[in-house]
XYZ file of C-alpha atoms in Angstrom:
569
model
C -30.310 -2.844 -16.486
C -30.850 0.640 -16.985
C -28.326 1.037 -19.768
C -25.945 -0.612 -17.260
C -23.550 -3.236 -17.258
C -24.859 -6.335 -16.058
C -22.096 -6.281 -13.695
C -22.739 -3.344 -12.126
C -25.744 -5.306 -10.340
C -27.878 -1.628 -10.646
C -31.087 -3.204 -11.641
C -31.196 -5.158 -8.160
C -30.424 -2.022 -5.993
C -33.750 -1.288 -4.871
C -35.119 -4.283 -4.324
C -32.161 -4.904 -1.733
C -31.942 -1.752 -0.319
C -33.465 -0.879 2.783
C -36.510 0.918 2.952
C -35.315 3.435 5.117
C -37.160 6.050 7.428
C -36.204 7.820 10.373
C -38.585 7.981 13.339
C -37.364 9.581 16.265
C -33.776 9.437 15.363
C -33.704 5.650 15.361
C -33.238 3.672 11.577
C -35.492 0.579 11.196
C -36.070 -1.246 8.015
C -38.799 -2.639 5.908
C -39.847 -6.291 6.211
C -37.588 -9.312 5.011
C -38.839 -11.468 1.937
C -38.979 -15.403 3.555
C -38.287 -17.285 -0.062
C -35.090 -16.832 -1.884
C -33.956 -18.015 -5.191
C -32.359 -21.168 -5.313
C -31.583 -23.740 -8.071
C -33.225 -26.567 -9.233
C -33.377 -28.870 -6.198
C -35.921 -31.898 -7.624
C -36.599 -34.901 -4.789
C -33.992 -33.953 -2.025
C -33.327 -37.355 0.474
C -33.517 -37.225 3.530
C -31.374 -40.582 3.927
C -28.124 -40.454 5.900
C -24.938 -40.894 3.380
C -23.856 -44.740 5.023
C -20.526 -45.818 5.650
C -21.441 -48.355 2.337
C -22.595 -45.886 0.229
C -19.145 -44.248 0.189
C -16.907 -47.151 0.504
C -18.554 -48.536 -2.744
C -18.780 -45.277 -4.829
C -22.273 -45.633 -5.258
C -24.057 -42.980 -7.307
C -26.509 -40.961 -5.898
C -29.960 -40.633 -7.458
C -30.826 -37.246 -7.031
C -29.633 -34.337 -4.024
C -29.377 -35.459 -0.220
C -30.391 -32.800 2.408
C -26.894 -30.933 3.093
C -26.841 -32.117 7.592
C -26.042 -35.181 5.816
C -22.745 -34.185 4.761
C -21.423 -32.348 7.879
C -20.994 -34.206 11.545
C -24.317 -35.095 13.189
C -24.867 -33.302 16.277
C -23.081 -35.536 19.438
C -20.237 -37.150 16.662
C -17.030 -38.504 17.950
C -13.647 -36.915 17.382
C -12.067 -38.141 14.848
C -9.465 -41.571 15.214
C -6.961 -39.545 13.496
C -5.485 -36.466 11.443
C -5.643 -35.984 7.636
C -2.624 -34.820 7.140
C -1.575 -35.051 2.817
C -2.989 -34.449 -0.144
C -6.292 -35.700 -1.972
C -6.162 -36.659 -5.711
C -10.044 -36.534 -7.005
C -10.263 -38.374 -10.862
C -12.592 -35.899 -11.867
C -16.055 -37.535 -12.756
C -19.564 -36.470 -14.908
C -22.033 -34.846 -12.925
C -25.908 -35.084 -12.960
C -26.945 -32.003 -13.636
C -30.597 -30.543 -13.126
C -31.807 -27.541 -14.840
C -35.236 -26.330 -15.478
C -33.479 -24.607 -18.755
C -35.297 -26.509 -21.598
C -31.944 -27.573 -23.507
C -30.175 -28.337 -20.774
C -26.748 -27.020 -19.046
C -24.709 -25.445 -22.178
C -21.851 -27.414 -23.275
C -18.997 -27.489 -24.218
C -18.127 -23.559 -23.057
C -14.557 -22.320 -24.469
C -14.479 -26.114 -25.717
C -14.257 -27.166 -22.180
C -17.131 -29.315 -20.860
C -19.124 -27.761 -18.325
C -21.030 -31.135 -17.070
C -17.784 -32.754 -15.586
C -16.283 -32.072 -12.427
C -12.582 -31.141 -12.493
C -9.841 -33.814 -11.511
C -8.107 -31.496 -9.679
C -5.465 -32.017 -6.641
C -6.409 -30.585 -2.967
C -4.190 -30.597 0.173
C -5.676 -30.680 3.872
C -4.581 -30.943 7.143
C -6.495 -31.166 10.718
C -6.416 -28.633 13.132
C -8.464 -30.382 16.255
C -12.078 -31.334 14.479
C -10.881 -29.165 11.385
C -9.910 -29.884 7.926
C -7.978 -27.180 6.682
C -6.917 -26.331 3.210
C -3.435 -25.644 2.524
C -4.733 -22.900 -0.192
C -8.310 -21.172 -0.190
C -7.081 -19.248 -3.654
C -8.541 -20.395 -6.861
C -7.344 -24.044 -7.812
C -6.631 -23.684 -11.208
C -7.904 -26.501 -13.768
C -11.001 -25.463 -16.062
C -9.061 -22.594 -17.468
C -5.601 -24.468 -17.844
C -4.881 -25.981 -21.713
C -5.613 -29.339 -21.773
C -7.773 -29.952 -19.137
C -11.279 -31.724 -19.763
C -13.239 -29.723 -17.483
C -14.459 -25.508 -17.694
C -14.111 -25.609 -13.841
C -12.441 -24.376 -11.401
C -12.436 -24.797 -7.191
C -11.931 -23.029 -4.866
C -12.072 -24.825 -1.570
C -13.018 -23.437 2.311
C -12.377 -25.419 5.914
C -14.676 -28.138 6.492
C -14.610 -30.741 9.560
C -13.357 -34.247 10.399
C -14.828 -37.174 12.638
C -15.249 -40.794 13.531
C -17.729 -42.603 11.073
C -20.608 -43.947 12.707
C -19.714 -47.426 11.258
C -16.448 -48.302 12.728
C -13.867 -50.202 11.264
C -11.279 -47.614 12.007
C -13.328 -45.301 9.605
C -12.994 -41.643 9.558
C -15.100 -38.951 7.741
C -14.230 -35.498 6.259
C -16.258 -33.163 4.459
C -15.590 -29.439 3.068
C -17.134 -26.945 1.291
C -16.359 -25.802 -2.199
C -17.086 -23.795 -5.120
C -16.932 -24.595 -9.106
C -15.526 -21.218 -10.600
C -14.096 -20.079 -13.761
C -10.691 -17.798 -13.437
C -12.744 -15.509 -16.448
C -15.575 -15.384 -14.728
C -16.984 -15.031 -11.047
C -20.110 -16.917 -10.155
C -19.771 -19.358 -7.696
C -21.594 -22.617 -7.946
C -21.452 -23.939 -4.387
C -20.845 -27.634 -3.099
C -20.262 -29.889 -0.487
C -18.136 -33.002 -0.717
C -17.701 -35.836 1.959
C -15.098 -38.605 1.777
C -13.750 -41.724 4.319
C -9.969 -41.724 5.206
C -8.189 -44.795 7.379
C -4.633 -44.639 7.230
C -3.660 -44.412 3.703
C -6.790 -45.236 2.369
C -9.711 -42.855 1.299
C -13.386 -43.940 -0.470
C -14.706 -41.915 -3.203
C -15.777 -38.530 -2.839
C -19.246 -37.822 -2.991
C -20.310 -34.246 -3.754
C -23.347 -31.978 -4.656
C -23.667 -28.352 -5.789
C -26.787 -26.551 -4.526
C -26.621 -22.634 -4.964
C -25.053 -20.133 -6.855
C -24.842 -16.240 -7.780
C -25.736 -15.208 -11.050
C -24.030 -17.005 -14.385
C -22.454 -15.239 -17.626
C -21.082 -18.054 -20.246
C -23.230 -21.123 -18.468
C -25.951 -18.933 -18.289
C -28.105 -21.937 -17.234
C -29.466 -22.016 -13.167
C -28.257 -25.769 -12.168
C -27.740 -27.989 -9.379
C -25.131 -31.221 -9.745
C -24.447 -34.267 -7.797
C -22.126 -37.277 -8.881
C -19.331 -39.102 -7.167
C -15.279 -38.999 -7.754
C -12.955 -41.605 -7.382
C -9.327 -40.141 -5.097
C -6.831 -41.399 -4.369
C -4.523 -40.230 -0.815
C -1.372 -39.591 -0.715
C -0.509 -38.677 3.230
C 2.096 -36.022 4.151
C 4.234 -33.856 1.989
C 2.885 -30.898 3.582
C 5.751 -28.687 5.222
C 5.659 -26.026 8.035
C 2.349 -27.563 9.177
C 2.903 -26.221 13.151
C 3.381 -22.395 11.738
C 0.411 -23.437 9.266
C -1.711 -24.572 12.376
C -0.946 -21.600 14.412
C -2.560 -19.439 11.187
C -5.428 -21.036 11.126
C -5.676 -20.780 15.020
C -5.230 -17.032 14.559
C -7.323 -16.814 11.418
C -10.542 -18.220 13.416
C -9.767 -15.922 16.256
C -10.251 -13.255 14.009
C -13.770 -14.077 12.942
C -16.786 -11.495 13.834
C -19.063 -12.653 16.056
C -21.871 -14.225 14.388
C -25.633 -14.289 15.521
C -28.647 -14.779 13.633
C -30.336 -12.189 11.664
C -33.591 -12.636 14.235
C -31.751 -11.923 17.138
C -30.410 -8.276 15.987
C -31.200 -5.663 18.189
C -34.498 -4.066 17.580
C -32.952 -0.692 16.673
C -30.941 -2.403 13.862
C -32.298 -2.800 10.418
C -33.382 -5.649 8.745
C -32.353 -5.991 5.210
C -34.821 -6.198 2.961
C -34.268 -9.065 0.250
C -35.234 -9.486 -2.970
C -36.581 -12.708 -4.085
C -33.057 -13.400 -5.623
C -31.616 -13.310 -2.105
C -30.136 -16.216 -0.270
C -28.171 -14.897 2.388
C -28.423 -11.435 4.157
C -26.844 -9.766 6.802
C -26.588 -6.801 9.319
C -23.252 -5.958 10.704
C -23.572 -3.807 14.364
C -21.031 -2.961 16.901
C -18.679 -5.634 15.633
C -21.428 -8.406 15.452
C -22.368 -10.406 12.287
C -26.070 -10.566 12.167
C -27.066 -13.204 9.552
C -29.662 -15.387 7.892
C -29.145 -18.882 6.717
C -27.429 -19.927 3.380
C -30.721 -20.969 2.013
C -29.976 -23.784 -1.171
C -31.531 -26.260 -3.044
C -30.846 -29.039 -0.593
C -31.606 -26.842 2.476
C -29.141 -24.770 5.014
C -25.525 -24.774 4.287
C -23.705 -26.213 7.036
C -20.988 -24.092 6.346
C -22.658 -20.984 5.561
C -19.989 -19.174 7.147
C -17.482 -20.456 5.138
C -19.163 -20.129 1.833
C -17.712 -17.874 -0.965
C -19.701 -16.015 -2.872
C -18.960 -14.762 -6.335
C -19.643 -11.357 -5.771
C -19.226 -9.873 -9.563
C -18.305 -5.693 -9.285
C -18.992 -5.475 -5.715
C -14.904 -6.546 -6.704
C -14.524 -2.888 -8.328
C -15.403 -1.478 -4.791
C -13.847 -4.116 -2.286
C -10.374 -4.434 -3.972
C -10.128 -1.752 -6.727
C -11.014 1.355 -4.593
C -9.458 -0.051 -1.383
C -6.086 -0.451 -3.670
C -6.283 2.940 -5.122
C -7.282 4.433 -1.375
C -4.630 2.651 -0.005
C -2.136 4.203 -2.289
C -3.787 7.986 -1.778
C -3.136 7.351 2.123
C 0.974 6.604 1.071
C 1.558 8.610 -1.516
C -0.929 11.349 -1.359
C -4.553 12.158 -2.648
C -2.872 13.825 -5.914
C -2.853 10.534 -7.664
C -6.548 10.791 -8.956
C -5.650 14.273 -11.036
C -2.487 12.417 -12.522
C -3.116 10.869 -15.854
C -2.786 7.121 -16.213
C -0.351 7.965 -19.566
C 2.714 8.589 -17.068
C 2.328 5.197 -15.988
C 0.602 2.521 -18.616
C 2.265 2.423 -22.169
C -0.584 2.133 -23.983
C -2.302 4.949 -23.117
C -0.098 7.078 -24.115
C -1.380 8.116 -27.399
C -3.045 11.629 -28.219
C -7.237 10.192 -27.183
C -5.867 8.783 -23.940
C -3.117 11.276 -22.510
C -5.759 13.154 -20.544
C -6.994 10.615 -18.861
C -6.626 10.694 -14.938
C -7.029 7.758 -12.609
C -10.426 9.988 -10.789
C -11.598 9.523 -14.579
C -11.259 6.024 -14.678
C -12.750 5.420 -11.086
C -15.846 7.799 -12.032
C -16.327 5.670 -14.922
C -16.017 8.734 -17.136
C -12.374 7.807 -19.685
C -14.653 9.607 -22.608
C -13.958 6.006 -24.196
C -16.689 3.349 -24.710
C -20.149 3.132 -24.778
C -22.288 1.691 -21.339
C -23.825 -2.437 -22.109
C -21.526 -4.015 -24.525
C -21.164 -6.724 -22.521
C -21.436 -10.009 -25.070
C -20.825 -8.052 -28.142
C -17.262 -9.572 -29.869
C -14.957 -6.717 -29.228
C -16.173 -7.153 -25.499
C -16.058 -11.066 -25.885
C -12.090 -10.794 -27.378
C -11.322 -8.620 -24.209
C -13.057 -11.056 -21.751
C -11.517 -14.441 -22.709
C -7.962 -13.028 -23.073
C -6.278 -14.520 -20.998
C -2.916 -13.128 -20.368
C -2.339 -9.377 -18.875
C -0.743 -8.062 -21.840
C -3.000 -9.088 -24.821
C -5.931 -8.535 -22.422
C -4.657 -4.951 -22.167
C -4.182 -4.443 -25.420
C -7.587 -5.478 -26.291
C -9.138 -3.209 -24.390
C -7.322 -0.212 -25.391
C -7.904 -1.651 -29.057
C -11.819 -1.820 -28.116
C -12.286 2.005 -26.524
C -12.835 4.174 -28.672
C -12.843 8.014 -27.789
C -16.127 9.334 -27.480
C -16.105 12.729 -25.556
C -13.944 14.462 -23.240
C -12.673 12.845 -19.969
C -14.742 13.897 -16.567
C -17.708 14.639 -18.527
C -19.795 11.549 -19.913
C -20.364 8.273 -17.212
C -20.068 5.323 -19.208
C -20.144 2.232 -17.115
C -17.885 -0.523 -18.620
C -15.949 -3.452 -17.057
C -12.741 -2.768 -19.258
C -12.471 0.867 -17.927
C -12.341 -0.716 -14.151
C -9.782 -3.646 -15.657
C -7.684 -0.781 -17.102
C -7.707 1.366 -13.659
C -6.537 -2.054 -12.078
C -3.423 -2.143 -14.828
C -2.878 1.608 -13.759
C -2.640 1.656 -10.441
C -0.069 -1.941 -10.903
C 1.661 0.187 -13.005
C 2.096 3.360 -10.701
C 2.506 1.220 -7.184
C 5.716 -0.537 -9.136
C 7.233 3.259 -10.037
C 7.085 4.260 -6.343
C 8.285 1.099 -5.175
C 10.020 -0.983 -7.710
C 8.985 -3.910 -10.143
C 8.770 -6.590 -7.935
C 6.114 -4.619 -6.219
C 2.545 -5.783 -6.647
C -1.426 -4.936 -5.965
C -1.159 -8.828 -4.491
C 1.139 -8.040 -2.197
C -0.629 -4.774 -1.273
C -3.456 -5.477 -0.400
C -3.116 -8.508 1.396
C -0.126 -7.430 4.054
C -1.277 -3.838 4.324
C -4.884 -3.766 4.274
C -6.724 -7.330 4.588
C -4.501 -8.956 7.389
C -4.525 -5.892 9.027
C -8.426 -6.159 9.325
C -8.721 -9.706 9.968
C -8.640 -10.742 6.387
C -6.570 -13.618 5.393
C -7.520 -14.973 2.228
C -8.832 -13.280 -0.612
C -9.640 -16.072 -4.047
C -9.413 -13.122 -6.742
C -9.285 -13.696 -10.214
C -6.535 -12.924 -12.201
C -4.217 -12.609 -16.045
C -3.305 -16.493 -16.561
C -0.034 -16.352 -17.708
C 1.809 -18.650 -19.935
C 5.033 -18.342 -17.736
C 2.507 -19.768 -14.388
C 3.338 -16.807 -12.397
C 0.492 -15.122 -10.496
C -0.935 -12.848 -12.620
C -2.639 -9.503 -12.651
C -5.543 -9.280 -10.402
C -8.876 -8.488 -12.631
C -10.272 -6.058 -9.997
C -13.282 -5.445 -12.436
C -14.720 -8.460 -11.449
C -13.064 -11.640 -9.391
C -13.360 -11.695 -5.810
C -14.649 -14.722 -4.024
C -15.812 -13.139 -0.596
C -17.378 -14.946 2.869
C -19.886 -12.682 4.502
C -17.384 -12.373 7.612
C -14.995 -10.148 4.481
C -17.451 -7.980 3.158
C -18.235 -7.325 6.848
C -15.067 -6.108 7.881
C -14.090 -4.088 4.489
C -17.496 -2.221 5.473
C -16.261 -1.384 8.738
C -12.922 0.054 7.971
C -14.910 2.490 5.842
C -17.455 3.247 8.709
C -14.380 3.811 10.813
C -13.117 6.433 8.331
C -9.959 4.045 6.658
C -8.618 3.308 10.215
C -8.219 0.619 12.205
C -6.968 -0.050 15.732
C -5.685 4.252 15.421
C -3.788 2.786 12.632
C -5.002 4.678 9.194
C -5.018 2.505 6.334
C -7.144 4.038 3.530
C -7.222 7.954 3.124
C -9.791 9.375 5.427
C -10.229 12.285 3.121
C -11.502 10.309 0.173
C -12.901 7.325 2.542
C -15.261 10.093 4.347
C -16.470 10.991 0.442
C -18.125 7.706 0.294
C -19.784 7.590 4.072
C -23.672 8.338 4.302
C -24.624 11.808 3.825
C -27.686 14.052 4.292
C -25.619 16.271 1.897
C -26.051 16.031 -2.031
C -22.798 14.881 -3.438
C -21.363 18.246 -5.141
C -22.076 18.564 -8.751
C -18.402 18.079 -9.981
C -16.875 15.296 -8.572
C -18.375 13.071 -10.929
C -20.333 13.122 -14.016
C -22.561 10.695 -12.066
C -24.724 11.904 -8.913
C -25.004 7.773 -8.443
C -21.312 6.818 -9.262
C -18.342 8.003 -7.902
C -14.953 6.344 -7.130
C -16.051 2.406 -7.939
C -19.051 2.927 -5.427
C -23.062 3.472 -6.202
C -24.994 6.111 -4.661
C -28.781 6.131 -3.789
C -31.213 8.237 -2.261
C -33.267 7.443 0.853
C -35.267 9.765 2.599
C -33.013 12.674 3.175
C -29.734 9.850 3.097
C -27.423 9.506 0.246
C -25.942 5.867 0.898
C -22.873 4.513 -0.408
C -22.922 0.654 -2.028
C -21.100 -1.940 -3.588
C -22.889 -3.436 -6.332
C -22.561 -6.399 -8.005
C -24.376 -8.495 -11.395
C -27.451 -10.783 -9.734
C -28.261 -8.706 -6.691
C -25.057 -8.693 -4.718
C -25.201 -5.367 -2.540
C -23.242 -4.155 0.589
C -24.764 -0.855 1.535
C -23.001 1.535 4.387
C -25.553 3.039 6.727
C -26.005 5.878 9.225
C -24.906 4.996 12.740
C -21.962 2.806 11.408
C -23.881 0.193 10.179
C -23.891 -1.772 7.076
C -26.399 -4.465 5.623
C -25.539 -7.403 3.200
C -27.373 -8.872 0.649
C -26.212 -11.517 -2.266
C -28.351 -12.773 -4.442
C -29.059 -14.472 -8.238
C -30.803 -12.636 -9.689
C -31.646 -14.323 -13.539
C -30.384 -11.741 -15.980
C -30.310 -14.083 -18.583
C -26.530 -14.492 -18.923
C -24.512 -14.600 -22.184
C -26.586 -17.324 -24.163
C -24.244 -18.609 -27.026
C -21.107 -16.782 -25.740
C -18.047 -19.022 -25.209
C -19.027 -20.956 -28.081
């Protein structure tokens, strides 16, 4: 990728870029690619999923078109609420791979073929079932677990099973995740509930953004035994007013075909399996294309979006502290605030360095190498810090060399914890932050990140290199609070200075804010006609790209980079 870290995505840009050209002041874009990369699908069934075939646990044979899972068109409410907590047993999946040796396993020692027994509390809010968390359910990574994965799990929908008995049916989306990693691999599971009483949960896993340590492309199916065990879920009228306000807060969505016809298409790679356009407030999308065909929940779905992370939640963080505590905080060095950086290579090192990717430590594409490997899997914050001090050495003066590397955007995250707790105490956090002063604000109110595991179970250290599981309806609204300069509602949130610095120019970027004319502050830069457009970029062809007229396409992708064969071994 250019020299690149894989990461950073940059070898996808132009294929998901817009082809851009202005013609009498209006901005159209090139035509969209109709395939998109998906995994392995084999013989997909058609058959519905009967009331039998999940009341006896019987295993599927192969992938079942994904309508089948979610509630035919015309199906009856629901008999009654899910209202507790699901215990799945874990169980092997089927896995399909055209990768001639098959899925790699075990990863870390963890076995990458089995599908994590893991604990997940719902309730119903009308024809909703509603998770109590939509963070990362931690399992895969835990000691002494069987399984490398983790879940993170979205809304999905209850109703009345077609076959009586007092029978009802749920089914939600999900994603198998590592907490070191950040592809998703996404699912759908559907279960029967009747009083206390559920069947097995059937599942399948049909798309996916690009892989690192399982560097295979799959697709899974299998079935779980569960167990139910209703209630135990408090505050449940303050949690049903949330997710009341939560979906009242969604963008409009229409599909991508329906855009008006002065608003650009985005052009997609063949890696692509979901764009989008986002105009005047509306959501313009395609379909979540997967091996089994549309996702039902495609609105829903996470994606793992890789270093679009570094642009999303690292340089919102660090804007967000500019717009309290003044733009000065780029010229400070990161040595007044992070112990181990202050040493004699490392005590002129500002946080602008850091976010121009220009420390002078480190080369560019070490990723899989061992030093790179020790800093990955560490696991909590402060030998994963150490490690990456430990791994960087100095290699020219600060501001003057642009050396992309994931451990320089991990140590900027450690920084700016470090400098938001001296202005406002220990118990302050980048959590905390961003969530109550930036993403709720905007109509964000989850946001699955990666973080530090930590022996003591607290939360962590958010990665902020990599990590963030975002839906479409996210990455849409973080792109508009930049468009509208950091503000919202006349409410400024990120500094408009700095925020303006990464809007769509006809002007070159000047020569020395970066050593980079395509990097600056955790964003990419590239040309287009006479434009200079901002983007976050992330490994396998994720891309959000701000445009003139206060527009801003989508793309997210897997592209196969060829992962990190034998790593995790």
């Amino acid at each position: 990728m250019d020299g690149l870290s894989r990461r950073g995505g940059r070898g996808s840009l132009r294929a998901a870029l817009l082809t851009l050209v202005l013609a009498s002041g209006l901005l159209v874009g090139g035509p969209s690619v109709a395939s998109a990369a998906t995994p392995p699908g084999g013989e997909v069934s058609p058959a519905p999923i009967t009331t039998q075939d999940l009341r006896s646990g019987a295993a599927p044979s192969g992938l079942t078109v994904n309508s089948r899972f979610a509630p035919p068109e015309g199906a009856r409410a629901a008999r009654r609420p899910f209202v507790g907590t699901l215990r799945l047993d874990g169980a092997p999946m089927t896995m399909l791979t055209d990768a001639p040796g098959g899925v790699t396993d075990p990863v870390l020692g963890k076995d990458t073929t089995y599908f994590p027994d893991v604990s997940l509390s719902f309730f119903t809010y009308r024809d909703q079932l509603v998770p109590t968390t939509q963070g990362v359910v931690r399992n895969g990574i835990l000691p002494g677990t069987h399984s490398f994965w983790d879940v993170v799990v979205q809304p999905g929908r209850v109703w009345a099973d077609p076959g009586g008995h007092g029978w009802n049916r749920a089914s939600f989306p999900f994603a198998l995740v590592n907490s070191l990693e950040n592809e998703t691999h996404t699912g759908i599971a559907v279960f029967l509930y009747r009083g206390s009483t559920v069947s097995p949960v059937r599942f399948q896993v049909v798309q996916q953004t690009s892989p690192w340590y399982v560097p295979e492309f799959f697709s899974a199916w299998g079935v779980s035994g569960a167990e139910y065990e209703p209630g135990g879920i408090s505050g449940l009228g303050a949690r049903k007013l949330a997710h009341a306000r939560e979906r009242a807060h969604l963008l409009p969505v229409r599909p991508l075909s329906e855009r008006p016809d002065d608003v650009p298409a985005p052009e997609e790679s063949p890696d692509t399996y979901v764009s989008a356009v986002v105009d005047d407030g509306v959501l313009y999308r395609s379909e979540c294309r997967t091996a089994a065909g549309p996702f039902p929940y495609c609105d829903g779905m996470r994606h793992g979006m890789w270093s679009v992370t570094k642009s999303a939640m690292m340089n919102v963080a660090m804007l967000r502290l500019a717009e309290k505590y003044g733009a000065g905080l780029l010229r400070e060095p990161i040595a007044r605030y992070v112990p181990g950086a202050r040493r004699p290579d490392w005590r002129d090192v500002t946080f602008l360095d850091m976010a121009n990717m220009s420390s002078g430590h480190g080369e560019s594409g070490d990723e899989g190498s061992p030093d790179y490997n020790r800093w990955y899997e560490a696991l909590p914050e402060r030998p994963k810090t150490a490690q990456a001090f430990a791994e960087d050495p100095r290699t020219g003066e600060p501001g003057t060399q642009f050396h992309y590397r994931d451990e320089t955007a991990y140590l900027l995250g450690v920084a700016l914890q470090a400098y938001l707790e001296r202005r406002e105490g220990p118990r302050a956090s980048i959590w905390t932050m961003l969530e109550r002063e930036v993403y709720r604000p905007i109509g964000i109110f989850h946001a699955p990140t990666n973080s530090t595991v930590e022996r003591d179970g607290s939360r962590g250290h958010p990665l902020l290199a990599f990590g963030y599981y975002a839906t479409l309806d996210d990455l849409a609204k973080i792109a508009m609070l930049y468009q509208n300069h950091g503000a919202r509602k006349g409410r400024q949130i990120l500094h408009r200075g700095l925020v303006d610095g990464l809007l769509p120019t006809t002007t070159p970027p000047p020569a020395d804010r970066s050593p980079s004319s395509e990097y600056y502050l955790n964003w990419w830069f590239t040309t287009s006609g006479e434009w200079w457009l901002p983007s976050m970029e992330g490994y396998g062809g994720n891309t959000v790209t701000l445009l003139p007229r206060d527009q801003a396409t989508i793309a997210i992708g897997n592209e196969d980079s060829g992962g990190c064969v034998g790593c995790g071994g």
